[in-house]
C-alpha positions as a Python dict, from the first residue, in 0.01 Angstrom:
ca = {
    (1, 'X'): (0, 0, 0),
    (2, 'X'): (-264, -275, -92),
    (3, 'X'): (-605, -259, -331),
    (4, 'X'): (-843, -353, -187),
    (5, 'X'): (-1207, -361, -327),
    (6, 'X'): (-1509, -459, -120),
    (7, 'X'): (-1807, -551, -286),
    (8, 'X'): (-2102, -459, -90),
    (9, 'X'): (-2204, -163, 67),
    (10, 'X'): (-2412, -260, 348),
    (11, 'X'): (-2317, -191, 705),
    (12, 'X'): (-2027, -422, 757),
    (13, 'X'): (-1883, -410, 435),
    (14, 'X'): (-1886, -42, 461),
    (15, 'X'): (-1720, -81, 818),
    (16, 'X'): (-1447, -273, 698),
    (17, 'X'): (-1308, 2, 452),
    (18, 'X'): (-1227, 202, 763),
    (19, 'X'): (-968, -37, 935),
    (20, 'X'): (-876, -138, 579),
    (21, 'X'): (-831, 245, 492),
    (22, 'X'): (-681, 379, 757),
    (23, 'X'): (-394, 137, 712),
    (24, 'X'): (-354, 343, 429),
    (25, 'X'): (-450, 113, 129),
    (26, 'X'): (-668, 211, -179),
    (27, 'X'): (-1031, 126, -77),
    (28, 'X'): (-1261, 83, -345),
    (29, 'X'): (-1646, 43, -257),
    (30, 'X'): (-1870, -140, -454),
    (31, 'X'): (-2242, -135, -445),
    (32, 'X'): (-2485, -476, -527),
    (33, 'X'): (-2774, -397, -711),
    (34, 'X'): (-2959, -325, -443),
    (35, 'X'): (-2724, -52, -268),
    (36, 'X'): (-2743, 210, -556),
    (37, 'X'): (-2901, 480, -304),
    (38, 'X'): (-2620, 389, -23),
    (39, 'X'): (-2347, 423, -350),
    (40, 'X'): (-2480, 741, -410),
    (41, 'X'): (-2514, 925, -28),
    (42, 'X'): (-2161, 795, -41),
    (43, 'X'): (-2073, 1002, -301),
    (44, 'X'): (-2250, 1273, -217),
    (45, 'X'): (-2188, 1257, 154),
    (46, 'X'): (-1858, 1039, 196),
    (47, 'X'): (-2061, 872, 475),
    (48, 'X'): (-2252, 591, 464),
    (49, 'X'): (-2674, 687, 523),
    (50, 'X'): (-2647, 458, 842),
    (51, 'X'): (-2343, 571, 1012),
    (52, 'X'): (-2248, 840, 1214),
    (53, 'X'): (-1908, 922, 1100),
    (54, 'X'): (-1746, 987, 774),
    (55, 'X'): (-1518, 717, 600),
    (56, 'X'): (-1192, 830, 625),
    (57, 'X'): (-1069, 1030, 348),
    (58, 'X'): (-1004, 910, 6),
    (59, 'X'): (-1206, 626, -41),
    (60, 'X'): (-1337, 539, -393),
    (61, 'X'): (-1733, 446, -450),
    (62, 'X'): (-1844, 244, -767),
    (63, 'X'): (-2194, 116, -879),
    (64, 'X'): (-2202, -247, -948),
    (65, 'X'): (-2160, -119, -1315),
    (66, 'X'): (-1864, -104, -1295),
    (67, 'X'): (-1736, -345, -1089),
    (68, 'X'): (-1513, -471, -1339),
    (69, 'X'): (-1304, -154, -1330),
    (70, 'X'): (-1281, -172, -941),
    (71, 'X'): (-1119, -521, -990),
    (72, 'X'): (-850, -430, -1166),
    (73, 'X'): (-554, -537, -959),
    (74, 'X'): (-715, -576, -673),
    (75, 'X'): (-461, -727, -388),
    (76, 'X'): (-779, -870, -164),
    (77, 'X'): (-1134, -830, -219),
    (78, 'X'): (-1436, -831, 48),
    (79, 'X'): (-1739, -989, 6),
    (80, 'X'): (-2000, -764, 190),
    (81, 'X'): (-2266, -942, 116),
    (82, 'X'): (-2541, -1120, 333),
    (83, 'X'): (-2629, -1447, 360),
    (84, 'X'): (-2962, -1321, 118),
    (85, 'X'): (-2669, -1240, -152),
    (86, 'X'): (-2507, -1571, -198),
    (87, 'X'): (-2612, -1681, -534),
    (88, 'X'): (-2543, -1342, -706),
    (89, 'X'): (-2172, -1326, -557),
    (90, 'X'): (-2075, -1647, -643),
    (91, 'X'): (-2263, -1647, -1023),
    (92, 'X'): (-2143, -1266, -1065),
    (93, 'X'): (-1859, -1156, -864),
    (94, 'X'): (-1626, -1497, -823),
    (95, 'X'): (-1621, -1557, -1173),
    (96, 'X'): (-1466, -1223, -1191),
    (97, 'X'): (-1192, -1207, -919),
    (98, 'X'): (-804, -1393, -1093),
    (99, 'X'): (-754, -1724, -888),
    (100, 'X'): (-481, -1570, -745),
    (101, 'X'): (-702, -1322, -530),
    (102, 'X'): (-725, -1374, -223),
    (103, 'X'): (-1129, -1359, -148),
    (104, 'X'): (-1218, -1242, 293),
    (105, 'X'): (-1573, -1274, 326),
    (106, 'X'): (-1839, -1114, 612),
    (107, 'X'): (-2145, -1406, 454),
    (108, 'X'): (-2261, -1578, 734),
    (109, 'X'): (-2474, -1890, 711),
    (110, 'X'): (-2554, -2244, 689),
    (111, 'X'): (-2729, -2477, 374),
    (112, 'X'): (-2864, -2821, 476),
    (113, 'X'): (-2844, -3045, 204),
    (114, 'X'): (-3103, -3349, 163),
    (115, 'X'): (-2877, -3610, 376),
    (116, 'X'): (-2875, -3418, 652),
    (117, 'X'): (-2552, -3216, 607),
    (118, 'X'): (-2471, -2850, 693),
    (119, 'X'): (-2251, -2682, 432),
    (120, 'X'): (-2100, -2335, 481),
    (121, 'X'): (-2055, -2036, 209),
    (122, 'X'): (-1699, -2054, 143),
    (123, 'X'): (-1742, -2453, 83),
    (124, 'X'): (-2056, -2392, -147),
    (125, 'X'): (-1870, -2125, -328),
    (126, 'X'): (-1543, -2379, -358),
    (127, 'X'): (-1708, -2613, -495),
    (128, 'X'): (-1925, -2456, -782),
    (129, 'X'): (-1601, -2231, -891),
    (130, 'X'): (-1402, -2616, -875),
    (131, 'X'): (-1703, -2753, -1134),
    (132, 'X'): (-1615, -2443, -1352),
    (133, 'X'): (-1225, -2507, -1328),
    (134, 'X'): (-1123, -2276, -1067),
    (135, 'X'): (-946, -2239, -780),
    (136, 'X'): (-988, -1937, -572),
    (137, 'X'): (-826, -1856, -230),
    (138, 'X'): (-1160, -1819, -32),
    (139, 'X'): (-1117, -1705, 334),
    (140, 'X'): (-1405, -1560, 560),
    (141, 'X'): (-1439, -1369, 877),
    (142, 'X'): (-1629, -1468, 1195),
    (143, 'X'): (-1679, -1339, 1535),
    (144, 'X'): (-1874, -1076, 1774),
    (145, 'X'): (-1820, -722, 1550),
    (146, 'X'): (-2107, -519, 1491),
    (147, 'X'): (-2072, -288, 1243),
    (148, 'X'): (-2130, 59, 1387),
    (149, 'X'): (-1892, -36, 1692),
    (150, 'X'): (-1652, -119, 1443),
    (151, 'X'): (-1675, 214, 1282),
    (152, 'X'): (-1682, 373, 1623),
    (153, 'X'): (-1362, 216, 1685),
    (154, 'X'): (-1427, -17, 2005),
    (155, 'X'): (-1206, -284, 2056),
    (156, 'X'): (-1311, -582, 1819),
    (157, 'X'): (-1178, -947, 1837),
    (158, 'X'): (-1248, -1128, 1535),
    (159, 'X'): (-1113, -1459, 1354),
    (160, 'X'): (-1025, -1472, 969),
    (161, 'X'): (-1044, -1804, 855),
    (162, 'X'): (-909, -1992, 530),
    (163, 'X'): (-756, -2322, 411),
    (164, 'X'): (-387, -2160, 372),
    (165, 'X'): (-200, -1999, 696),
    (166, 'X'): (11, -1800, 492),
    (167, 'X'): (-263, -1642, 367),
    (168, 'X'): (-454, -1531, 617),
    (169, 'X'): (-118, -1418, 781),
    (170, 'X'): (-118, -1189, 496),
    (171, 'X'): (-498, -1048, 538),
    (172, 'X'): (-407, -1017, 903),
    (173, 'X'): (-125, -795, 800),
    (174, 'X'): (-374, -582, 571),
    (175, 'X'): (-628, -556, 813),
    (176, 'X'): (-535, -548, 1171),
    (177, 'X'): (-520, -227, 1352),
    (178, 'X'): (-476, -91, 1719),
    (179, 'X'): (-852, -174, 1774),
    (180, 'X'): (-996, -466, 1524),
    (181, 'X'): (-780, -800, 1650),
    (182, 'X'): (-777, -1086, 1408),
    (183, 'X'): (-722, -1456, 1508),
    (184, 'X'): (-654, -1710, 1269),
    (185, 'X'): (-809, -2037, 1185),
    (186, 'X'): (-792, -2289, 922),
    (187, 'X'): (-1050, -2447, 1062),
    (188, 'X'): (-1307, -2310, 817),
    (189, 'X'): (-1619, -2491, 882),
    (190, 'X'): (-1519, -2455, 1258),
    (191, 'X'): (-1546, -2051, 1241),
    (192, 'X'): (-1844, -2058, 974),
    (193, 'X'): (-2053, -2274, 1188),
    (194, 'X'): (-1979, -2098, 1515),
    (195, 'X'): (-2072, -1748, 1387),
    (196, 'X'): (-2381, -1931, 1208),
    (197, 'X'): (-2524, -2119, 1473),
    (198, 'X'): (-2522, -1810, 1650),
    (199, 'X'): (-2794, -1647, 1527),
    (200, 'X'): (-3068, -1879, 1585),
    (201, 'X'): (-3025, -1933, 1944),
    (202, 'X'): (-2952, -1546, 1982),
    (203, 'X'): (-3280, -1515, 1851),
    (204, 'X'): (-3442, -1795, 2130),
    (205, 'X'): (-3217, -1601, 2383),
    (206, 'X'): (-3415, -1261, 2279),
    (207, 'X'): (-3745, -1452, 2337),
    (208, 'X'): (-3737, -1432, 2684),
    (209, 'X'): (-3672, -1020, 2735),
    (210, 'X'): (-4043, -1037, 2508),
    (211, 'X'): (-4229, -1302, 2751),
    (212, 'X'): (-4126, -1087, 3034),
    (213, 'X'): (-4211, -766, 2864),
    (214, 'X'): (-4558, -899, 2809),
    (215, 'X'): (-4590, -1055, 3187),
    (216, 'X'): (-4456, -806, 3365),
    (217, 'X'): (-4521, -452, 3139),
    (218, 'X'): (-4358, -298, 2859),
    (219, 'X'): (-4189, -49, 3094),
    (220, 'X'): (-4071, -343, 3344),
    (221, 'X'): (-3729, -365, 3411),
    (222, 'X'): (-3456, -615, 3267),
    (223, 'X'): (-3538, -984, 3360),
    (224, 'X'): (-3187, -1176, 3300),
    (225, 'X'): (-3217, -1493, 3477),
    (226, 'X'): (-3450, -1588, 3210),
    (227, 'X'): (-3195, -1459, 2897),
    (228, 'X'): (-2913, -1636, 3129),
    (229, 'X'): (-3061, -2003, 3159),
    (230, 'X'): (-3145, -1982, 2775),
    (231, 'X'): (-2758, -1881, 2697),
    (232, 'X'): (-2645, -2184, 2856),
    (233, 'X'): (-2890, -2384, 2688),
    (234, 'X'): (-2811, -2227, 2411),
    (235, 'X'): (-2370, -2274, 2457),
    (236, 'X'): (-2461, -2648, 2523),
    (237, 'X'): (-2726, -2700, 2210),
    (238, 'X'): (-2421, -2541, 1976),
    (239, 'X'): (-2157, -2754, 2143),
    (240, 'X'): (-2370, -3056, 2057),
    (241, 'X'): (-2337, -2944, 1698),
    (242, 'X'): (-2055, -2831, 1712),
    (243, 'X'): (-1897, -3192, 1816),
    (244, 'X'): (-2190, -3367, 1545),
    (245, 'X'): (-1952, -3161, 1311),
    (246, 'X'): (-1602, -3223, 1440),
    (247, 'X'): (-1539, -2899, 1538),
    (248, 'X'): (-1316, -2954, 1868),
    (249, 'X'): (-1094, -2651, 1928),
    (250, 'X'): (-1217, -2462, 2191),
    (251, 'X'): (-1087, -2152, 2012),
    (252, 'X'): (-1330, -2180, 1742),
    (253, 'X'): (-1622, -2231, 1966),
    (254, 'X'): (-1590, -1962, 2168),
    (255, 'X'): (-1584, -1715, 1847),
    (256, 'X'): (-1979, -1796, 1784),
    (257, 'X'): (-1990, -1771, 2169),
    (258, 'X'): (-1898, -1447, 2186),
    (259, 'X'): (-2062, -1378, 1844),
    (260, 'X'): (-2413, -1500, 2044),
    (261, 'X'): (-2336, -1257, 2319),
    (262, 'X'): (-2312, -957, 2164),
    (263, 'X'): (-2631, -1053, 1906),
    (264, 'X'): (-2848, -1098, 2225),
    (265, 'X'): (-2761, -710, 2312),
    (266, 'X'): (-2865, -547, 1956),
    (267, 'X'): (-2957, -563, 1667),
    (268, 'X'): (-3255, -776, 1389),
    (269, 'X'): (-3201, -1065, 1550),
    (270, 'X'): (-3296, -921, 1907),
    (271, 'X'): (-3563, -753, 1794),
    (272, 'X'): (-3733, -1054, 1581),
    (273, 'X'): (-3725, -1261, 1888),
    (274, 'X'): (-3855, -959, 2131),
    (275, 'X'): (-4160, -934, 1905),
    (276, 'X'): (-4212, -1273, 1935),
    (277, 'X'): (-4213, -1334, 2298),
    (278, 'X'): (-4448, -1077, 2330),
    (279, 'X'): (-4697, -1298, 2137),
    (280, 'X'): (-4644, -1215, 1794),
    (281, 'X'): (-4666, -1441, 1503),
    (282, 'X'): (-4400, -1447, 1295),
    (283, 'X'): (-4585, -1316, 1019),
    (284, 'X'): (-4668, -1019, 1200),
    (285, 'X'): (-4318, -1007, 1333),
    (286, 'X'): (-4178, -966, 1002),
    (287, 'X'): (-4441, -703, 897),
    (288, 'X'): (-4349, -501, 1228),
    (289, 'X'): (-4035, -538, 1131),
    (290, 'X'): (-4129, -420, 750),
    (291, 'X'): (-3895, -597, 495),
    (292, 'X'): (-3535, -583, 760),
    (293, 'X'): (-3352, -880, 591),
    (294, 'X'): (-3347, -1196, 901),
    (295, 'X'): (-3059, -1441, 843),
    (296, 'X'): (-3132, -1601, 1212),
    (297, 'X'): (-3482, -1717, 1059),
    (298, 'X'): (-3317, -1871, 772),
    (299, 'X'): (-3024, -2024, 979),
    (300, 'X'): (-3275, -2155, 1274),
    (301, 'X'): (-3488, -2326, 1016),
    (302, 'X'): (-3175, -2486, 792),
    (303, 'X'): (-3002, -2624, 1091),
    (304, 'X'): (-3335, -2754, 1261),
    (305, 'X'): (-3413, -2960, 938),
    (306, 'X'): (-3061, -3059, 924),
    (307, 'X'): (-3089, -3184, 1268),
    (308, 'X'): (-3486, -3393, 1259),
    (309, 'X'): (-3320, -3547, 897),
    (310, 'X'): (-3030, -3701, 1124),
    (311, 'X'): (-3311, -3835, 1362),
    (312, 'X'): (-3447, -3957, 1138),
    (313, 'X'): (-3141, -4166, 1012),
    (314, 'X'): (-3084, -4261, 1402),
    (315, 'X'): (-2724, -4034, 1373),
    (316, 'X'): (-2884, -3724, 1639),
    (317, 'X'): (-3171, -3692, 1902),
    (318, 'X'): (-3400, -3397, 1878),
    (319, 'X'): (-3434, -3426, 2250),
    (320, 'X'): (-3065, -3284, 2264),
    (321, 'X'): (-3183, -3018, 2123),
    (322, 'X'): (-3512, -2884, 2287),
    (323, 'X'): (-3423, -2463, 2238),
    (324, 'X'): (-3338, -2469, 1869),
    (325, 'X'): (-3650, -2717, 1842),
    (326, 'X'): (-3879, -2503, 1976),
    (327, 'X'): (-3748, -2172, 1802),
    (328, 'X'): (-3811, -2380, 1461),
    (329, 'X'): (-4169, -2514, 1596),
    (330, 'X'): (-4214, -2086, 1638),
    (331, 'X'): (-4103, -1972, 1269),
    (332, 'X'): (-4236, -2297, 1059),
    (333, 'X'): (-4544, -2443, 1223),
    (334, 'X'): (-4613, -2054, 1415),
    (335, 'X'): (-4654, -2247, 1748),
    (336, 'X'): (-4697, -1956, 2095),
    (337, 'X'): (-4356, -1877, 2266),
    (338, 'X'): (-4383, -2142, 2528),
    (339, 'X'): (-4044, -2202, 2616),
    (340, 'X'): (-3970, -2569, 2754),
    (341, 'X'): (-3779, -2507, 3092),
    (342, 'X'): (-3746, -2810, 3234),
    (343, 'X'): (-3611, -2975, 2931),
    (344, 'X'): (-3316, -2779, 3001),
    (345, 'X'): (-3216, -2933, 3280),
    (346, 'X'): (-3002, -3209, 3351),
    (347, 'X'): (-2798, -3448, 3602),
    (348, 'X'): (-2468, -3483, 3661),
    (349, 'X'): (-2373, -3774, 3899),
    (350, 'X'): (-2020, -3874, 3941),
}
């Protein structure tokens, strides 16, 4: 039997203490500051307020208080935070957890730097613990899980990914059960960026299900040749990336593939992009949508600058990139949903 301590009690860190404890380790759960009331349901409850099932039995709940106490010894710990929690995990958790720790996080994101660069979490992390004289064993998971399928036990597919095999050999070991399936990868920036990129064209996917609900009625039914020509725009816009960032395995790519998939079909993301094909502003999208956290916003507009800076240096061609253009035009400059068809086609002549 393992410790393990996740810190971070929203919906996917939560899920993860029930694969975690029903391989019988000791799961403790730690809230951020800002999941006090979730901590405390918990408690009360031993469910968390937005699932409906119970955590399995004889899991252990702690307010960020004291987290030091639910790091004692820990054999892996979870980062549950999101993308939104960054900073504070890496200023106030990290500095806590003994180099010899392995760290699995759920963070997914993207930072453009000024050159033009995309940097992912575990990186940033790695390098500010490095400027502080540490080395910590930072590892991360990617791929298509939402959280409440997870607790409802569907079968999962998911990649861990970290600089050392051995290690994530290990966490697959911990982890793994009859229904959540872990690949491995040490490909890091290859699984960050895949389950990143994801969210920003899942969002220009979702779009089209809100033109067609505004052209054709709220109570239409389901367009999906629309949603389907923007997926494949979509696969090809994050293959150009993905090769601008020497990611080449196929394996990799097709995690953030299937991670776009199933963020089309539920979920913030979806419904961000519904509101705005339907003609919303994104100001008014985000008030509909009253304070729900968006990481696809964030992501859209990071990689977007990321890719107009390389244009700039003659290194990319924001004409290779016409869907993740537009969806930044949308959430920066609040341009209508007008999505640019035919700049999604092409020829092929052999």
């Amino acid at each position: 039997m393992a410790i393990i301590t996740i810190v971070g009690a929203g919906m996917m860190g939560s899920a993860l203490a029930f694969p975690a404890r029903e391989n019988g380790h000791e799961v403790r759960l730690v809230g951020t500051p800002l999941d006090r009331e979730i901590i405390e349901a918990c408690i009360r409850t031993n469910r968390h307020p937005k699932f409906t099932k119970d955590f399995p039995a004889g899991l252990h709940f702690f307010q960020i208080e004291s987290l030091c106490e639910a790091l004692q010894n820990a054999d892996l710990v979870i980062g549950g935070v999101s993308s939104f929690g960054v900073d504070w995990f890496g200023e106030v958790v990290l500095p806590q957890i003994g180099e010899q720790t392995p760290v699995l996080t759920v963070t997914k994101g993207l930072l453009d730097t000024e050159e033009g660069g995309l940097l992912c979490y575990p990186d940033v992390w790695d390098a500010k613990m490095k400027a502080q004289g540490r080395h910590m064993n930072l590892n991360a998971i990617g791929g298509p899980c939402t959280s409440y399928e997870l607790v409802a036990h569907d079968q999962t597919e998911v990649a861990f990914c970290g600089r050392d095999i051995h290690t994530l050999r290990k966490l697959k070991e911990l982890m793994q059960t009859d229904y959540y399936h872990i690949s491995l990868s040490t490909d890091v920036m290859g699984i960050e960026s895949a389950v990143a990129l994801k969210n920003g064209y899942a969002l220009g996917i979702a779009l089209t299900i809100g033109v067609n609900q505004k052209q054709f009625g709220m109570e239409s039914e389901l367009h999906f040749n629309s949603q389907a020509a923007v997926f494949g725009q979509a696969v090809k816009e994050m293959h150009g990336l993905f090769s601008h960032l020497g990611v080449c395995s196929i394996e990799n790519m097709t995690v953030g593939f299937g991670d776009l998939y199933v963020t089309v079909y539920g979920g913030r993301t979806r419904l961000i992009g519904v509101l705005l094909g339907r003609g919303l502003s994104i100001e008014a999208a985000k008030k509909e949508l009253n304070g729900v956290t968006l990481e696809s916003l964030v992501v859209a507009e990071r990689v977007a600058r990321a890719v107009r800076k390389c244009a700039a240096k003659g290194t990319m061609k924001e004409a290779d990139f016409p869907l993740l253009m537009h969806v930044d035009d949308i959430l920066t400059k609040n341009k209508a949903v007008q999505l640019p068809w035919e700049d999604f086609t092409f020829e092929v002549s052999k």
